[in-house]
Amino acid sequence: MSNDKQVDSGRRVLLGATCVAGGAVGLGTAGVLVSTFQPSEKAKAAGAPVEVSVAGMAPGEMKTVEWRGKPVWILKRSPEMLASLKSTTDDVADPNSERNPGELTPDYARNEYRSIKPEYLVAVGICSHLGCSPTSKFTAGPQPNLPDDWAGGFICPCHGSTFDLAGRVFKNVPAPDNLQVPRHMFVGDNLIVGKDEKGEA
Ligand code: FES
């Protein structure tokens, strides 16, 4: 059964902020809780892999699901979107996903599309600067707050970091790294986020 959960953009911002705040609280109290803490069924469910049907997604369509309290984007890229990545390669900071590969890009996504199947981008929608959730800007061309040669991608409204349609961060923006590609795998028409052939994240 599908476990789709649509998350609107306002919710995504909240999720990003909650993630950062929750991490700080968790670190501060871990020592106290370690002997008595038992994760609830709800907490276990929140950490479990999420299964999403990608059947019927149209080119250019994006779904957002929640995994471990974070928004995960699934973008079905059109041929034009895939072609745009050729034009952005020279302008992004880490075109081959060589930074923090263990954390940010699984080996099977360390390619020009940062994906298993070129048409599907699967990425955690949290900016690598301070944890806001970027906004999709798929329309190419000149527009406010974006360069005139914009090829489509994402902009983080917090401090203006931009990412291309593979989640690669552009040079000279506050965000230091590409968006995280979580462990994932396809089983038929379903995408599983948080798990791959090697195990769970
Ligand atoms: S949090 Fe994204 S640019 Fe600052």
mmCIF file of C-alpha atoms and ligand atoms in Angstrom:
data_model
loop_
_atom_site.group_PDB
_atom_site.id
_atom_site.type_symbol
_atom_site.label_atom_id
_atom_site.label_comp_id
_atom_site.label_asym_id
_atom_site.label_seq_id
_atom_site.Cartn_x
_atom_site.Cartn_y
_atom_site.Cartn_z
ATOM 1 C CA MET A 1 0.000 0.000 0.000
ATOM 2 C CA SER A 2 1.241 3.452 -0.802
ATOM 3 C CA ASN A 3 2.450 5.594 2.059
ATOM 4 C CA ASP A 4 2.337 8.876 0.225
ATOM 5 C CA LYS A 5 2.226 11.974 2.378
ATOM 6 C CA GLN A 6 1.927 15.276 0.660
ATOM 7 C CA VAL A 7 3.552 18.145 2.515
ATOM 8 C CA ASP A 8 2.771 21.717 1.524
ATOM 9 C CA SER A 9 5.492 24.338 1.346
ATOM 10 C CA GLY A 10 4.574 25.932 4.687
ATOM 11 C CA ARG A 11 4.822 22.566 6.337
ATOM 12 C CA ARG A 12 8.201 22.024 4.707
ATOM 13 C CA VAL A 13 9.589 25.162 6.314
ATOM 14 C CA LEU A 14 8.238 24.009 9.655
ATOM 15 C CA LEU A 15 9.736 20.588 9.182
ATOM 16 C CA GLY A 16 13.137 22.060 8.417
ATOM 17 C CA ALA A 17 13.065 24.292 11.462
ATOM 18 C CA THR A 18 11.819 21.481 13.662
ATOM 19 C CA CYS A 19 14.611 19.251 12.480
ATOM 20 C CA VAL A 20 17.297 21.732 13.484
ATOM 21 C CA ALA A 21 15.689 22.510 16.845
ATOM 22 C CA GLY A 22 15.003 18.858 17.586
ATOM 23 C CA GLY A 23 18.626 17.961 16.978
ATOM 24 C CA ALA A 24 19.812 20.501 19.532
ATOM 25 C CA VAL A 25 17.383 19.303 22.197
ATOM 26 C CA GLY A 26 18.265 15.684 21.552
ATOM 27 C CA LEU A 27 21.959 16.272 22.060
ATOM 28 C CA GLY A 28 21.374 18.126 25.310
ATOM 29 C CA THR A 29 19.246 15.433 26.934
ATOM 30 C CA ALA A 30 20.636 12.209 25.526
ATOM 31 C CA GLY A 31 22.744 11.449 28.601
ATOM 32 C CA VAL A 32 19.767 11.736 30.959
ATOM 33 C CA LEU A 33 17.362 9.671 28.917
ATOM 34 C CA VAL A 34 19.609 6.916 27.722
ATOM 35 C CA SER A 35 18.774 4.329 30.407
ATOM 36 C CA THR A 36 14.993 4.767 30.360
ATOM 37 C CA PHE A 37 14.145 5.926 26.882
ATOM 38 C CA GLN A 38 12.148 3.509 24.789
ATOM 39 C CA PRO A 39 11.050 4.755 21.394
ATOM 40 C CA SER A 40 7.301 4.807 20.983
ATOM 41 C CA GLU A 41 5.602 3.010 18.138
ATOM 42 C CA LYS A 42 5.008 6.405 16.617
ATOM 43 C CA ALA A 43 8.699 7.291 16.845
ATOM 44 C CA LYS A 44 9.701 3.970 15.328
ATOM 45 C CA ALA A 45 7.258 4.539 12.523
ATOM 46 C CA ALA A 46 8.678 8.024 11.987
ATOM 47 C CA GLY A 47 12.157 6.572 11.451
ATOM 48 C CA ALA A 48 11.086 3.748 9.197
ATOM 49 C CA PRO A 49 11.592 3.813 5.430
ATOM 50 C CA VAL A 50 8.785 5.469 3.496
ATOM 51 C CA GLU A 51 7.306 3.843 0.408
ATOM 52 C CA VAL A 52 5.869 6.040 -2.318
ATOM 53 C CA SER A 53 4.260 5.168 -5.624
ATOM 54 C CA VAL A 54 5.812 7.028 -8.546
ATOM 55 C CA ALA A 55 3.488 5.438 -11.070
ATOM 56 C CA GLY A 56 1.721 8.013 -13.166
ATOM 57 C CA MET A 57 3.922 10.954 -12.221
ATOM 58 C CA ALA A 58 4.035 13.428 -15.086
ATOM 59 C CA PRO A 59 7.305 14.940 -16.316
ATOM 60 C CA GLY A 60 7.957 18.048 -14.259
ATOM 61 C CA GLU A 61 5.790 16.865 -11.353
ATOM 62 C CA MET A 62 7.164 16.857 -7.818
ATOM 63 C CA LYS A 63 5.891 15.012 -4.766
ATOM 64 C CA THR A 64 7.026 15.669 -1.229
ATOM 65 C CA VAL A 65 6.962 12.995 1.452
ATOM 66 C CA GLU A 66 7.957 13.149 5.073
ATOM 67 C CA TRP A 67 10.786 10.914 6.243
ATOM 68 C CA ARG A 68 12.242 11.216 9.723
ATOM 69 C CA GLY A 69 10.605 14.593 10.089
ATOM 70 C CA LYS A 70 12.241 15.913 6.941
ATOM 71 C CA PRO A 71 10.703 16.768 3.577
ATOM 72 C CA VAL A 72 11.966 14.522 0.792
ATOM 73 C CA TRP A 73 11.340 15.670 -2.743
ATOM 74 C CA ILE A 74 10.664 13.313 -5.596
ATOM 75 C CA LEU A 75 10.926 15.219 -8.862
ATOM 76 C CA LYS A 76 10.214 13.509 -12.152
ATOM 77 C CA ARG A 77 12.434 15.498 -14.472
ATOM 78 C CA SER A 78 11.389 16.137 -18.038
ATOM 79 C CA PRO A 79 13.885 15.727 -20.916
ATOM 80 C CA GLU A 80 14.301 19.527 -20.894
ATOM 81 C CA MET A 81 15.028 19.496 -17.169
ATOM 82 C CA LEU A 82 17.656 16.802 -17.635
ATOM 83 C CA ALA A 83 19.219 18.746 -20.490
ATOM 84 C CA SER A 84 19.471 21.838 -18.264
ATOM 85 C CA LEU A 85 22.005 20.042 -16.079
ATOM 86 C CA LYS A 86 24.552 20.259 -18.882
ATOM 87 C CA SER A 87 24.348 24.047 -18.716
ATOM 88 C CA THR A 88 24.689 24.270 -14.933
ATOM 89 C CA THR A 89 27.652 21.945 -14.466
ATOM 90 C CA ASP A 90 30.233 24.721 -14.794
ATOM 91 C CA ASP A 91 28.400 26.966 -12.345
ATOM 92 C CA VAL A 92 27.859 24.598 -9.431
ATOM 93 C CA ALA A 93 30.306 24.179 -6.578
ATOM 94 C CA ASP A 94 30.486 20.393 -6.436
ATOM 95 C CA PRO A 95 29.396 19.094 -9.855
ATOM 96 C CA ASN A 96 30.507 15.510 -9.246
ATOM 97 C CA SER A 97 29.202 15.201 -5.666
ATOM 98 C CA GLU A 98 32.670 14.674 -4.234
ATOM 99 C CA ARG A 99 32.071 16.521 -0.949
ATOM 100 C CA ASN A 100 30.945 14.422 2.004
ATOM 101 C CA PRO A 101 29.909 11.598 -0.314
ATOM 102 C CA GLY A 102 29.079 9.234 2.539
ATOM 103 C CA GLU A 103 26.646 11.712 4.021
ATOM 104 C CA LEU A 104 25.287 13.566 1.003
ATOM 105 C CA THR A 105 25.355 11.303 -2.015
ATOM 106 C CA PRO A 106 25.184 7.487 -2.048
ATOM 107 C CA ASP A 107 27.575 5.917 -4.529
ATOM 108 C CA TYR A 108 24.760 4.961 -6.914
ATOM 109 C CA ALA A 109 23.754 8.643 -7.202
ATOM 110 C CA ARG A 110 27.252 9.992 -7.734
ATOM 111 C CA ASN A 111 26.691 10.777 -11.385
ATOM 112 C CA GLU A 112 25.708 13.847 -13.382
ATOM 113 C CA TYR A 113 22.042 13.412 -12.521
ATOM 114 C CA ARG A 114 22.600 12.501 -8.856
ATOM 115 C CA SER A 115 20.092 9.709 -9.231
ATOM 116 C CA ILE A 116 19.514 6.029 -9.864
ATOM 117 C CA LYS A 117 17.136 6.658 -12.745
ATOM 118 C CA PRO A 118 17.946 9.916 -14.550
ATOM 119 C CA GLU A 119 14.358 11.132 -14.593
ATOM 120 C CA TYR A 120 13.882 10.892 -10.812
ATOM 121 C CA LEU A 121 15.587 13.272 -8.427
ATOM 122 C CA VAL A 122 15.189 12.156 -4.811
ATOM 123 C CA ALA A 123 16.547 14.747 -2.393
ATOM 124 C CA VAL A 124 16.062 15.971 1.161
ATOM 125 C CA GLY A 125 14.566 19.427 0.817
ATOM 126 C CA ILE A 126 16.646 21.105 3.502
ATOM 127 C CA CYS A 127 19.241 23.738 2.673
ATOM 128 C CA SER A 128 22.818 22.916 3.658
ATOM 129 C CA HIS A 129 23.271 26.451 5.018
ATOM 130 C CA LEU A 130 21.032 26.788 8.078
ATOM 131 C CA GLY A 131 18.317 24.253 7.435
ATOM 132 C CA CYS A 132 15.519 26.187 5.734
ATOM 133 C CA SER A 133 13.510 24.469 3.024
ATOM 134 C CA PRO A 134 14.174 25.770 -0.498
ATOM 135 C CA THR A 135 11.365 26.618 -2.908
ATOM 136 C CA SER A 136 11.024 25.131 -6.372
ATOM 137 C CA LYS A 137 11.641 27.489 -9.294
ATOM 138 C CA PHE A 138 11.314 25.213 -12.291
ATOM 139 C CA THR A 139 10.599 27.891 -14.881
ATOM 140 C CA ALA A 140 13.733 28.874 -16.775
ATOM 141 C CA GLY A 141 14.658 32.420 -17.705
ATOM 142 C CA PRO A 142 14.980 35.819 -16.049
ATOM 143 C CA GLN A 143 12.870 36.412 -12.932
ATOM 144 C CA PRO A 144 13.204 38.212 -9.597
ATOM 145 C CA ASN A 145 16.014 37.089 -7.291
ATOM 146 C CA LEU A 146 17.487 34.715 -9.874
ATOM 147 C CA PRO A 147 20.174 35.107 -12.540
ATOM 148 C CA ASP A 148 19.036 35.887 -16.083
ATOM 149 C CA ASP A 149 20.382 32.564 -17.350
ATOM 150 C CA TRP A 150 18.376 30.597 -14.767
ATOM 151 C CA ALA A 151 17.841 27.065 -16.056
ATOM 152 C CA GLY A 152 15.390 25.924 -13.377
ATOM 153 C CA GLY A 153 16.066 24.628 -9.896
ATOM 154 C CA PHE A 154 15.470 25.676 -6.301
ATOM 155 C CA ILE A 155 16.074 28.821 -4.265
ATOM 156 C CA CYS A 156 16.311 28.978 -0.511
ATOM 157 C CA PRO A 157 14.412 32.090 0.584
ATOM 158 C CA CYS A 158 16.365 32.438 3.819
ATOM 159 C CA HIS A 159 19.644 33.753 2.397
ATOM 160 C CA GLY A 160 19.336 33.210 -1.331
ATOM 161 C CA SER A 161 21.213 29.960 -1.919
ATOM 162 C CA THR A 162 20.359 28.348 -5.228
ATOM 163 C CA PHE A 163 20.453 24.741 -6.386
ATOM 164 C CA ASP A 164 20.047 23.226 -9.828
ATOM 165 C CA LEU A 165 17.618 20.473 -10.807
ATOM 166 C CA ALA A 166 19.994 17.846 -9.438
ATOM 167 C CA GLY A 167 20.158 19.585 -6.048
ATOM 168 C CA ARG A 168 23.689 20.819 -6.775
ATOM 169 C CA VAL A 169 24.527 24.050 -5.001
ATOM 170 C CA PHE A 170 25.663 26.975 -7.128
ATOM 171 C CA LYS A 171 28.992 28.667 -6.488
ATOM 172 C CA ASN A 172 29.190 31.820 -4.357
ATOM 173 C CA VAL A 173 26.060 31.292 -2.264
ATOM 174 C CA PRO A 174 25.860 30.798 1.526
ATOM 175 C CA ALA A 175 25.036 27.085 1.368
ATOM 176 C CA PRO A 176 28.221 25.008 1.300
ATOM 177 C CA ASP A 177 26.948 21.705 -0.026
ATOM 178 C CA ASN A 178 24.597 19.976 -2.388
ATOM 179 C CA LEU A 179 21.222 18.826 -1.098
ATOM 180 C CA GLN A 180 21.341 15.385 0.470
ATOM 181 C CA VAL A 181 20.265 12.438 -1.609
ATOM 182 C CA PRO A 182 18.954 9.948 0.960
ATOM 183 C CA ARG A 183 19.455 6.236 0.630
ATOM 184 C CA HIS A 184 16.700 4.979 -1.599
ATOM 185 C CA MET A 185 15.742 2.267 -4.020
ATOM 186 C CA PHE A 186 13.053 1.463 -6.562
ATOM 187 C CA VAL A 187 10.900 -1.638 -6.342
ATOM 188 C CA GLY A 188 8.742 -1.746 -9.427
ATOM 189 C CA ASP A 189 6.761 1.496 -9.528
ATOM 190 C CA ASN A 190 7.439 2.201 -5.880
ATOM 191 C CA LEU A 191 10.224 4.277 -4.417
ATOM 192 C CA ILE A 192 11.493 3.434 -0.952
ATOM 193 C CA VAL A 193 13.150 6.315 0.893
ATOM 194 C CA GLY A 194 15.515 5.511 3.750
ATOM 195 C CA LYS A 195 16.567 2.093 2.583
ATOM 196 C CA ASP A 196 18.577 0.543 -0.248
ATOM 197 C CA GLU A 197 20.055 -2.818 -1.160
ATOM 198 C CA LYS A 198 22.732 -2.338 1.512
ATOM 199 C CA GLY A 199 20.278 -1.705 4.348
ATOM 200 C CA GLU A 200 18.453 1.091 6.106
ATOM 201 C CA ALA A 201 19.785 4.599 6.584
HETATM 202 S S1 FES B 1 19.270 28.434 5.125
HETATM 203 FE FE1 FES B 1 19.272 28.316 2.955
HETATM 204 S S2 FES B 1 20.366 30.026 2.345
HETATM 205 FE FE2 FES B 1 20.444 30.141 4.484
#
